[in-house]
Amino acid sequence: MNYFYSVVELLGGLGAFLLGFNYLSSSLENIASSKLKKVFEKISKNRLMGVGVGVGVTCIVQSSSVVTVMIVGFVNSGILNLTQATAMIMGANIGTTITAQIVALESFDISKIAVSLTAIGFFITMIFKKKKNLGNCLAGIGLVFVGLMVMSLSMNTFKESEAITNVLTSISNPFLLLFVGLAVTAIVQSSSAVTTIIISMVGAGMMIGKNPNDILFVILGTNIGTCVTALISSIGTNTNAKRAAIIHLMFNVFGSVVFTIILLIWKNFMVDTLEKAFPFKTTQIAMFHTLFNLVCTIIFLPFVNGFVKLSKILIRDPKKEEDFKSLDERLLLTQTTALIPLYQEFKKLSELSFKALEDAMDAFCKKDLDKLTIVNKEISDAKKMHKDIVEYMVKVTTNNDEKTTNIINDLYKSLMDINRILEIADNVGKYLNETISNDLVFKDEIIISLEEMFNNVKELFNESMDKFMNHSKNIEKLDFYEDLVDANKKKLIDDHIKRLNEGACSPSNSGIFINLVSNLERVADHIYQFGYRNI
């Protein structure tokens, strides 16, 4: 019965530990979300930047599996290419070792102080609503150490069992130990959780294997086992996303092979290096975990292109061209990454909608009925994209913070502006049909004036999109072009009334002309609101 209670205690401690990390990671993400988004946007700069982003994001999210799944999602969405993804994967492997380092801190007898952070964080969250993220962060750290203390206590029962210690010490085959680490991590789907349990066992004085190096083979196995999550996640993705998951597996397998050879040759590696450098057994395990991923990144980073080429050999190009799934649900794992593809998809939708309007205006000015087929296709594609975005936004708003919810609310309003562009594109097509059906004629100078007005609308759209994507605070050009379009409308209608009074224009043209000019002015208002709202 003692073993049963100890297992329950172990699982309870692990639950508190993981819950603490969940609080810690979510609060850190909320604190760093705005800066993190900008960092994500600079991934393409160089490989070291990619590694750095991988390290940073994983330290915040506290799970290389989650980050790797997100990377697969980025590749599937077309936001990252394989070279960028490979560098980020290497960084994620380094970042995940922070968990083991935190666990190892228990050896420095700071647990009692750390546990008190749970209460401090709780009171900050309850009393200071605006400091909720800070409170959750402190409470998360406290819960981590509460979990560690409970797990350590649960190990005392197992440590005193001669049968259990004999089983643990009897496994000396390095490949079997490596497989144990691999299999357990593949089942649990968290190398951090498995590593935490191993460090807790070592901290309690339990030994795995007969030789000092034996426990290190288990750690190597956990690094391979953690790849299972990304591999499962890549099912149903495009070819490049599958390649990203394979690259993650290759990186960890190749690294484990290198270190396995080193440990087999250097029998006293643990004694000669880690034990001399670090006094506590728990710290030695944590440092080996970090050393493995850091050294592998240094070795393999120059060969990123080689990993990409090998992945293309293992997974061949498809016979037909694939579409990228821009709004990949894997990116919903964190608030920050969920918004990145959303902004990209908004840009695409906005540009497609305006292209429909531009083509409709071109068809009207040239009396080209055939071009309306293209316009109708663009409107149809945009409406489908609009529907996909709305469905994705509904999922983003689930269990999100107030800041993200406010952003989503503004994006909903922006969707209404974009939808108005599509409606006016459709209206322009109807005006063309009516013009041709009634054999109406507009003079060249009138067509030129309409084109000039539309060019100002187009400049306003370009400025609006720049504000949307770059969050620029400068609205001078927005105001300038919006005022210019208003002036265009006034002049065009005044000139039209003057022509009517002089008998230089047919009254039958009046309805279409005034409606068209008014529609262009209204679409400019919606474009202005779109840009102004999202700066």
PDB file of C-alpha atoms in Angstrom, residues 91-354:
ATOM      1  CA  GLY A  91      17.266  26.636 -30.550  1.00  0.00           C
ATOM      2  CA  ALA A  92      14.135  24.994 -29.146  1.00  0.00           C
ATOM      3  CA  ASN A  93      16.222  21.993 -28.069  1.00  0.00           C
ATOM      4  CA  ILE A  94      18.534  24.294 -26.114  1.00  0.00           C
ATOM      5  CA  GLY A  95      15.632  26.261 -24.613  1.00  0.00           C
ATOM      6  CA  THR A  96      13.901  23.173 -23.246  1.00  0.00           C
ATOM      7  CA  THR A  97      16.872  22.418 -20.969  1.00  0.00           C
ATOM      8  CA  ILE A  98      15.885  25.385 -18.771  1.00  0.00           C
ATOM      9  CA  THR A  99      13.326  23.060 -17.145  1.00  0.00           C
ATOM     10  CA  ALA A 100      16.036  20.658 -15.973  1.00  0.00           C
ATOM     11  CA  GLN A 101      18.115  23.581 -14.702  1.00  0.00           C
ATOM     12  CA  ILE A 102      15.196  24.860 -12.619  1.00  0.00           C
ATOM     13  CA  VAL A 103      14.591  21.359 -11.240  1.00  0.00           C
ATOM     14  CA  ALA A 104      18.266  21.080 -10.297  1.00  0.00           C
ATOM     15  CA  LEU A 105      18.001  24.256  -8.200  1.00  0.00           C
ATOM     16  CA  GLU A 106      16.264  22.188  -5.523  1.00  0.00           C
ATOM     17  CA  SER A 107      19.677  20.863  -4.523  1.00  0.00           C
ATOM     18  CA  PHE A 108      20.663  24.376  -3.385  1.00  0.00           C
ATOM     19  CA  ASP A 109      18.085  24.282  -0.568  1.00  0.00           C
ATOM     20  CA  ILE A 110      16.027  27.178  -1.882  1.00  0.00           C
ATOM     21  CA  SER A 111      12.793  25.170  -2.019  1.00  0.00           C
ATOM     22  CA  LYS A 112      11.278  26.657   1.150  1.00  0.00           C
ATOM     23  CA  ILE A 113      11.869  30.186  -0.083  1.00  0.00           C
ATOM     24  CA  ALA A 114      10.586  29.328  -3.554  1.00  0.00           C
ATOM     25  CA  VAL A 115       7.439  27.649  -2.206  1.00  0.00           C
ATOM     26  CA  SER A 116       6.487  30.879  -0.433  1.00  0.00           C
ATOM     27  CA  LEU A 117       6.241  32.505  -3.867  1.00  0.00           C
ATOM     28  CA  THR A 118       2.998  30.553  -4.395  1.00  0.00           C
ATOM     29  CA  ALA A 119       1.276  32.537  -1.639  1.00  0.00           C
ATOM     30  CA  ILE A 120       2.914  35.828  -2.660  1.00  0.00           C
ATOM     31  CA  GLY A 121       1.865  35.358  -6.275  1.00  0.00           C
ATOM     32  CA  PHE A 122      -1.676  34.407  -5.250  1.00  0.00           C
ATOM     33  CA  PHE A 123      -2.119  37.559  -3.140  1.00  0.00           C
ATOM     34  CA  ILE A 124      -0.683  39.780  -5.900  1.00  0.00           C
ATOM     35  CA  THR A 125      -3.157  38.278  -8.362  1.00  0.00           C
ATOM     36  CA  MET A 126      -6.104  38.769  -5.981  1.00  0.00           C
ATOM     37  CA  ILE A 127      -5.236  42.281  -4.778  1.00  0.00           C
ATOM     38  CA  PHE A 128      -3.538  43.904  -7.785  1.00  0.00           C
ATOM     39  CA  LYS A 129      -5.605  43.033 -10.856  1.00  0.00           C
ATOM     40  CA  LYS A 130      -3.227  44.876 -13.190  1.00  0.00           C
ATOM     41  CA  LYS A 131      -0.317  42.753 -11.914  1.00  0.00           C
ATOM     42  CA  LYS A 132      -2.064  39.459 -12.630  1.00  0.00           C
ATOM     43  CA  ASN A 133       0.676  38.211 -14.964  1.00  0.00           C
ATOM     44  CA  LEU A 134       3.382  38.918 -12.384  1.00  0.00           C
ATOM     45  CA  GLY A 135       1.338  37.188  -9.682  1.00  0.00           C
ATOM     46  CA  ASN A 136       0.748  34.119 -11.857  1.00  0.00           C
ATOM     47  CA  CYS A 137       4.440  34.038 -12.727  1.00  0.00           C
ATOM     48  CA  LEU A 138       5.486  33.976  -9.047  1.00  0.00           C
ATOM     49  CA  ALA A 139       2.739  31.490  -8.158  1.00  0.00           C
ATOM     50  CA  GLY A 140       3.896  29.289 -11.043  1.00  0.00           C
ATOM     51  CA  ILE A 141       7.485  29.245  -9.783  1.00  0.00           C
ATOM     52  CA  GLY A 142       6.241  28.393  -6.317  1.00  0.00           C
ATOM     53  CA  LEU A 143       4.089  25.529  -7.600  1.00  0.00           C
ATOM     54  CA  VAL A 144       7.062  24.154  -9.532  1.00  0.00           C
ATOM     55  CA  PHE A 145       9.018  23.777  -6.304  1.00  0.00           C
ATOM     56  CA  VAL A 146       5.977  22.461  -4.406  1.00  0.00           C
ATOM     57  CA  GLY A 147       5.756  19.727  -7.034  1.00  0.00           C
ATOM     58  CA  LEU A 148       9.477  19.012  -6.771  1.00  0.00           C
ATOM     59  CA  MET A 149       9.315  18.692  -2.982  1.00  0.00           C
ATOM     60  CA  VAL A 150       6.355  16.291  -3.197  1.00  0.00           C
ATOM     61  CA  MET A 151       8.111  14.186  -5.845  1.00  0.00           C
ATOM     62  CA  SER A 152      11.276  14.059  -3.770  1.00  0.00           C
ATOM     63  CA  LEU A 153       9.303  12.826  -0.763  1.00  0.00           C
ATOM     64  CA  SER A 154       7.601  10.156  -2.886  1.00  0.00           C
ATOM     65  CA  MET A 155      11.025   8.816  -3.902  1.00  0.00           C
ATOM     66  CA  ASN A 156      11.942   7.901  -0.315  1.00  0.00           C
ATOM     67  CA  THR A 157       9.662   4.845  -0.382  1.00  0.00           C
ATOM     68  CA  PHE A 158      11.130   3.594  -3.677  1.00  0.00           C
ATOM     69  CA  LYS A 159      14.673   4.278  -2.493  1.00  0.00           C
ATOM     70  CA  GLU A 160      14.161   2.041   0.533  1.00  0.00           C
ATOM     71  CA  SER A 161      12.873  -0.836  -1.610  1.00  0.00           C
ATOM     72  CA  GLU A 162      15.653  -3.307  -2.348  1.00  0.00           C
ATOM     73  CA  ALA A 163      13.667  -4.853  -5.218  1.00  0.00           C
ATOM     74  CA  ILE A 164      13.221  -1.531  -7.034  1.00  0.00           C
ATOM     75  CA  THR A 165      16.836  -0.449  -6.564  1.00  0.00           C
ATOM     76  CA  ASN A 166      18.038  -3.852  -7.820  1.00  0.00           C
ATOM     77  CA  VAL A 167      15.895  -3.505 -10.972  1.00  0.00           C
ATOM     78  CA  LEU A 168      17.171   0.022 -11.646  1.00  0.00           C
ATOM     79  CA  THR A 169      20.812  -0.897 -11.120  1.00  0.00           C
ATOM     80  CA  SER A 170      20.557  -4.140 -13.099  1.00  0.00           C
ATOM     81  CA  ILE A 171      19.980  -2.352 -16.414  1.00  0.00           C
ATOM     82  CA  SER A 172      23.452  -1.686 -17.751  1.00  0.00           C
ATOM     83  CA  ASN A 173      23.030  -2.059 -21.515  1.00  0.00           C
ATOM     84  CA  PRO A 174      23.446   1.508 -22.880  1.00  0.00           C
ATOM     85  CA  PHE A 175      21.153   0.863 -25.852  1.00  0.00           C
ATOM     86  CA  LEU A 176      18.417  -0.519 -23.592  1.00  0.00           C
ATOM     87  CA  LEU A 177      18.743   2.522 -21.310  1.00  0.00           C
ATOM     88  CA  LEU A 178      18.526   4.805 -24.341  1.00  0.00           C
ATOM     89  CA  PHE A 179      15.409   2.952 -25.506  1.00  0.00           C
ATOM     90  CA  VAL A 180      13.814   3.262 -22.042  1.00  0.00           C
ATOM     91  CA  GLY A 181      14.261   7.043 -22.154  1.00  0.00           C
ATOM     92  CA  LEU A 182      12.935   7.130 -25.717  1.00  0.00           C
ATOM     93  CA  ALA A 183       9.885   4.933 -25.039  1.00  0.00           C
ATOM     94  CA  VAL A 184       8.790   6.645 -21.810  1.00  0.00           C
ATOM     95  CA  THR A 185       9.117  10.109 -23.366  1.00  0.00           C
ATOM     96  CA  ALA A 186       7.235   9.006 -26.496  1.00  0.00           C
ATOM     97  CA  ILE A 187       4.365   7.812 -24.285  1.00  0.00           C
ATOM     98  CA  VAL A 188       4.342  10.851 -21.967  1.00  0.00           C
ATOM     99  CA  GLN A 189       5.137  13.226 -24.893  1.00  0.00           C
ATOM    100  CA  SER A 190       7.165  15.486 -22.627  1.00  0.00           C
ATOM    101  CA  SER A 191      10.923  15.200 -22.235  1.00  0.00           C
ATOM    102  CA  SER A 192      10.732  17.866 -19.512  1.00  0.00           C
ATOM    103  CA  ALA A 193       8.420  15.696 -17.383  1.00  0.00           C
ATOM    104  CA  VAL A 194      10.563  12.586 -17.814  1.00  0.00           C
ATOM    105  CA  THR A 195      13.797  14.484 -17.132  1.00  0.00           C
ATOM    106  CA  THR A 196      12.203  15.995 -14.029  1.00  0.00           C
ATOM    107  CA  ILE A 197      11.350  12.539 -12.654  1.00  0.00           C
ATOM    108  CA  ILE A 198      14.870  11.285 -13.411  1.00  0.00           C
ATOM    109  CA  ILE A 199      16.440  14.254 -11.618  1.00  0.00           C
ATOM    110  CA  SER A 200      14.087  13.733  -8.662  1.00  0.00           C
ATOM    111  CA  MET A 201      15.147  10.067  -8.490  1.00  0.00           C
ATOM    112  CA  VAL A 202      18.816  11.017  -8.582  1.00  0.00           C
ATOM    113  CA  GLY A 203      18.222  13.735  -5.980  1.00  0.00           C
ATOM    114  CA  ALA A 204      16.708  11.091  -3.673  1.00  0.00           C
ATOM    115  CA  GLY A 205      19.882   9.003  -3.969  1.00  0.00           C
ATOM    116  CA  MET A 206      18.540   6.392  -6.403  1.00  0.00           C
ATOM    117  CA  MET A 207      20.918   5.056  -9.052  1.00  0.00           C
ATOM    118  CA  ILE A 208      20.050   4.036 -12.595  1.00  0.00           C
ATOM    119  CA  GLY A 209      22.434   1.491 -14.108  1.00  0.00           C
ATOM    120  CA  LYS A 210      25.704   0.172 -12.742  1.00  0.00           C
ATOM    121  CA  ASN A 211      28.090   2.680 -14.304  1.00  0.00           C
ATOM    122  CA  PRO A 212      28.206   6.474 -13.813  1.00  0.00           C
ATOM    123  CA  ASN A 213      27.522   7.083 -17.525  1.00  0.00           C
ATOM    124  CA  ASP A 214      24.409   4.873 -17.621  1.00  0.00           C
ATOM    125  CA  ILE A 215      21.902   7.509 -16.562  1.00  0.00           C
ATOM    126  CA  LEU A 216      23.162   9.776 -19.367  1.00  0.00           C
ATOM    127  CA  PHE A 217      21.972   7.258 -21.968  1.00  0.00           C
ATOM    128  CA  VAL A 218      18.436   7.632 -20.587  1.00  0.00           C
ATOM    129  CA  ILE A 219      18.704  11.415 -21.059  1.00  0.00           C
ATOM    130  CA  LEU A 220      19.812  10.868 -24.665  1.00  0.00           C
ATOM    131  CA  GLY A 221      16.750   8.685 -25.185  1.00  0.00           C
ATOM    132  CA  THR A 222      14.407  11.393 -23.912  1.00  0.00           C
ATOM    133  CA  ASN A 223      15.753  13.768 -26.559  1.00  0.00           C
ATOM    134  CA  ILE A 224      14.768  11.327 -29.313  1.00  0.00           C
ATOM    135  CA  GLY A 225      11.416  10.461 -27.686  1.00  0.00           C
ATOM    136  CA  THR A 226      10.319  14.103 -27.630  1.00  0.00           C
ATOM    137  CA  CYS A 227      10.306  14.094 -31.466  1.00  0.00           C
ATOM    138  CA  VAL A 228       7.200  11.891 -31.488  1.00  0.00           C
ATOM    139  CA  THR A 229       4.908  14.858 -30.759  1.00  0.00           C
ATOM    140  CA  ALA A 230       6.104  16.798 -33.819  1.00  0.00           C
ATOM    141  CA  LEU A 231       5.962  13.681 -36.006  1.00  0.00           C
ATOM    142  CA  ILE A 232       2.335  13.047 -35.004  1.00  0.00           C
ATOM    143  CA  SER A 233       1.550  16.725 -35.521  1.00  0.00           C
ATOM    144  CA  SER A 234       2.937  16.619 -39.079  1.00  0.00           C
ATOM    145  CA  ILE A 235       0.325  14.068 -40.179  1.00  0.00           C
ATOM    146  CA  GLY A 236      -1.928  15.721 -42.746  1.00  0.00           C
ATOM    147  CA  THR A 237       0.403  18.669 -43.359  1.00  0.00           C
ATOM    148  CA  ASN A 238       2.139  19.647 -46.595  1.00  0.00           C
ATOM    149  CA  THR A 239       5.480  18.179 -47.651  1.00  0.00           C
ATOM    150  CA  ASN A 240       7.693  20.887 -46.147  1.00  0.00           C
ATOM    151  CA  ALA A 241       5.955  20.634 -42.771  1.00  0.00           C
ATOM    152  CA  LYS A 242       6.622  16.880 -42.750  1.00  0.00           C
ATOM    153  CA  ARG A 243      10.251  17.629 -43.595  1.00  0.00           C
ATOM    154  CA  ALA A 244      10.478  20.014 -40.615  1.00  0.00           C
ATOM    155  CA  ALA A 245       9.331  17.213 -38.284  1.00  0.00           C
ATOM    156  CA  ILE A 246      11.864  14.816 -39.857  1.00  0.00           C
ATOM    157  CA  ILE A 247      14.646  17.393 -39.420  1.00  0.00           C
ATOM    158  CA  HIS A 248      13.769  17.601 -35.719  1.00  0.00           C
ATOM    159  CA  LEU A 249      14.089  13.813 -35.487  1.00  0.00           C
ATOM    160  CA  MET A 250      17.376  13.751 -37.462  1.00  0.00           C
ATOM    161  CA  PHE A 251      18.925  16.448 -35.276  1.00  0.00           C
ATOM    162  CA  ASN A 252      18.222  14.523 -32.087  1.00  0.00           C
ATOM    163  CA  VAL A 253      19.105  11.101 -33.511  1.00  0.00           C
ATOM    164  CA  PHE A 254      22.403  12.273 -35.021  1.00  0.00           C
ATOM    165  CA  GLY A 255      23.270  14.081 -31.805  1.00  0.00           C
ATOM    166  CA  SER A 256      22.453  11.029 -29.708  1.00  0.00           C
ATOM    167  CA  VAL A 257      24.607   8.851 -31.952  1.00  0.00           C
ATOM    168  CA  VAL A 258      27.556  11.234 -31.532  1.00  0.00           C
ATOM    169  CA  PHE A 259      27.185  11.359 -27.735  1.00  0.00           C
ATOM    170  CA  THR A 260      26.556   7.615 -27.457  1.00  0.00           C
ATOM    171  CA  ILE A 261      29.881   6.967 -29.193  1.00  0.00           C
ATOM    172  CA  ILE A 262      31.605   9.469 -26.874  1.00  0.00           C
ATOM    173  CA  LEU A 263      30.104   7.871 -23.742  1.00  0.00           C
ATOM    174  CA  LEU A 264      30.941   4.340 -24.908  1.00  0.00           C
ATOM    175  CA  ILE A 265      34.568   5.292 -25.556  1.00  0.00           C
ATOM    176  CA  TRP A 266      34.927   7.607 -22.559  1.00  0.00           C
ATOM    177  CA  LYS A 267      33.751   5.262 -19.793  1.00  0.00           C
ATOM    178  CA  ASN A 268      34.366   7.777 -17.012  1.00  0.00           C
ATOM    179  CA  PHE A 269      32.895  10.820 -18.768  1.00  0.00           C
ATOM    180  CA  MET A 270      30.522  11.493 -15.870  1.00  0.00           C
ATOM    181  CA  VAL A 271      33.289  11.231 -13.254  1.00  0.00           C
ATOM    182  CA  ASP A 272      35.982  13.078 -15.199  1.00  0.00           C
ATOM    183  CA  THR A 273      33.866  16.055 -16.287  1.00  0.00           C
ATOM    184  CA  LEU A 274      30.484  16.596 -14.663  1.00  0.00           C
ATOM    185  CA  GLU A 275      31.285  15.342 -11.154  1.00  0.00           C
ATOM    186  CA  LYS A 276      34.420  17.463 -11.008  1.00  0.00           C
ATOM    187  CA  ALA A 277      32.648  20.591 -12.249  1.00  0.00           C
ATOM    188  CA  PHE A 278      29.381  20.352 -10.284  1.00  0.00           C
ATOM    189  CA  PRO A 279      28.923  19.151  -6.686  1.00  0.00           C
ATOM    190  CA  PHE A 280      25.316  17.942  -6.882  1.00  0.00           C
ATOM    191  CA  LYS A 281      24.128  14.923  -8.848  1.00  0.00           C
ATOM    192  CA  THR A 282      20.970  16.732  -9.952  1.00  0.00           C
ATOM    193  CA  THR A 283      23.010  19.609 -11.376  1.00  0.00           C
ATOM    194  CA  GLN A 284      25.245  17.159 -13.228  1.00  0.00           C
ATOM    195  CA  ILE A 285      22.212  15.635 -15.028  1.00  0.00           C
ATOM    196  CA  ALA A 286      20.780  19.068 -15.867  1.00  0.00           C
ATOM    197  CA  MET A 287      24.136  20.272 -17.177  1.00  0.00           C
ATOM    198  CA  PHE A 288      24.529  17.198 -19.362  1.00  0.00           C
ATOM    199  CA  HIS A 289      21.078  17.832 -20.838  1.00  0.00           C
ATOM    200  CA  THR A 290      22.107  21.411 -21.676  1.00  0.00           C
ATOM    201  CA  LEU A 291      25.576  20.363 -22.877  1.00  0.00           C
ATOM    202  CA  PHE A 292      24.112  17.783 -25.261  1.00  0.00           C
ATOM    203  CA  ASN A 293      21.787  20.253 -27.004  1.00  0.00           C
ATOM    204  CA  LEU A 294      24.292  23.103 -27.007  1.00  0.00           C
ATOM    205  CA  VAL A 295      27.125  21.026 -28.487  1.00  0.00           C
ATOM    206  CA  CYS A 296      24.825  19.445 -31.080  1.00  0.00           C
ATOM    207  CA  THR A 297      23.666  22.890 -32.192  1.00  0.00           C
ATOM    208  CA  ILE A 298      27.268  24.119 -32.505  1.00  0.00           C
ATOM    209  CA  ILE A 299      28.205  21.017 -34.513  1.00  0.00           C
ATOM    210  CA  PHE A 300      25.151  20.908 -36.791  1.00  0.00           C
ATOM    211  CA  LEU A 301      24.300  24.600 -37.301  1.00  0.00           C
ATOM    212  CA  PRO A 302      26.818  24.997 -40.180  1.00  0.00           C
ATOM    213  CA  PHE A 303      25.149  22.006 -41.874  1.00  0.00           C
ATOM    214  CA  VAL A 304      21.582  23.350 -41.855  1.00  0.00           C
ATOM    215  CA  ASN A 305      21.403  23.154 -45.649  1.00  0.00           C
ATOM    216  CA  GLY A 306      22.567  19.540 -45.441  1.00  0.00           C
ATOM    217  CA  PHE A 307      19.663  18.710 -43.103  1.00  0.00           C
ATOM    218  CA  VAL A 308      17.258  20.399 -45.526  1.00  0.00           C
ATOM    219  CA  LYS A 309      18.656  18.451 -48.523  1.00  0.00           C
ATOM    220  CA  LEU A 310      18.531  15.147 -46.627  1.00  0.00           C
ATOM    221  CA  SER A 311      14.921  15.797 -45.605  1.00  0.00           C
ATOM    222  CA  LYS A 312      14.063  16.367 -49.284  1.00  0.00           C
ATOM    223  CA  ILE A 313      15.641  13.021 -50.160  1.00  0.00           C
ATOM    224  CA  LEU A 314      13.666  11.241 -47.431  1.00  0.00           C
ATOM    225  CA  ILE A 315      10.403  13.009 -48.313  1.00  0.00           C
ATOM    226  CA  ARG A 316      10.119  13.573 -52.052  1.00  0.00           C
ATOM    227  CA  ASP A 317       8.336  16.482 -53.695  1.00  0.00           C
ATOM    228  CA  PRO A 318       4.677  15.726 -54.494  1.00  0.00           C
ATOM    229  CA  LYS A 319       3.608  15.235 -58.089  1.00  0.00           C
ATOM    230  CA  LYS A 320       1.184  18.144 -57.916  1.00  0.00           C
ATOM    231  CA  GLU A 321       1.709  21.539 -56.333  1.00  0.00           C
ATOM    232  CA  GLU A 322       0.486  21.882 -52.731  1.00  0.00           C
ATOM    233  CA  ASP A 323      -1.336  24.763 -51.107  1.00  0.00           C
ATOM    234  CA  PHE A 324      -0.124  26.257 -47.835  1.00  0.00           C
ATOM    235  CA  LYS A 325      -2.654  26.189 -45.023  1.00  0.00           C
ATOM    236  CA  SER A 326      -2.153  29.718 -43.741  1.00  0.00           C
ATOM    237  CA  LEU A 327      -4.351  29.471 -40.640  1.00  0.00           C
ATOM    238  CA  ASP A 328      -2.836  26.305 -39.212  1.00  0.00           C
ATOM    239  CA  GLU A 329      -4.441  25.314 -35.894  1.00  0.00           C
ATOM    240  CA  ARG A 330      -1.039  24.246 -34.517  1.00  0.00           C
ATOM    241  CA  LEU A 331      -0.321  27.963 -34.144  1.00  0.00           C
ATOM    242  CA  LEU A 332      -3.185  28.301 -31.645  1.00  0.00           C
ATOM    243  CA  LEU A 333      -0.927  26.741 -28.998  1.00  0.00           C
ATOM    244  CA  THR A 334       0.138  30.225 -27.864  1.00  0.00           C
ATOM    245  CA  GLN A 335      -1.519  33.624 -28.131  1.00  0.00           C
ATOM    246  CA  THR A 336       1.508  35.219 -29.782  1.00  0.00           C
ATOM    247  CA  THR A 337       1.903  32.706 -32.571  1.00  0.00           C
ATOM    248  CA  ALA A 338      -1.851  32.570 -33.156  1.00  0.00           C
ATOM    249  CA  LEU A 339      -1.894  36.224 -34.193  1.00  0.00           C
ATOM    250  CA  ILE A 340       1.080  36.083 -36.579  1.00  0.00           C
ATOM    251  CA  PRO A 341      -0.620  34.066 -39.374  1.00  0.00           C
ATOM    252  CA  LEU A 342      -3.842  35.983 -38.727  1.00  0.00           C
ATOM    253  CA  TYR A 343      -2.144  39.261 -39.661  1.00  0.00           C
ATOM    254  CA  GLN A 344      -0.625  37.598 -42.726  1.00  0.00           C
ATOM    255  CA  GLU A 345      -4.017  36.246 -43.808  1.00  0.00           C
ATOM    256  CA  PHE A 346      -5.662  39.627 -43.253  1.00  0.00           C
ATOM    257  CA  LYS A 347      -3.071  41.156 -45.559  1.00  0.00           C
ATOM    258  CA  LYS A 348      -3.809  38.557 -48.248  1.00  0.00           C
ATOM    259  CA  LEU A 349      -7.565  39.026 -47.906  1.00  0.00           C
ATOM    260  CA  SER A 350      -7.254  42.817 -48.047  1.00  0.00           C
ATOM    261  CA  GLU A 351      -5.055  42.695 -51.134  1.00  0.00           C
ATOM    262  CA  LEU A 352      -7.335  40.186 -52.897  1.00  0.00           C
ATOM    263  CA  SER A 353     -10.415  42.280 -52.087  1.00  0.00           C
ATOM    264  CA  PHE A 354      -8.808  45.451 -53.361  1.00  0.00           C
TER     265      PHE A 354
END
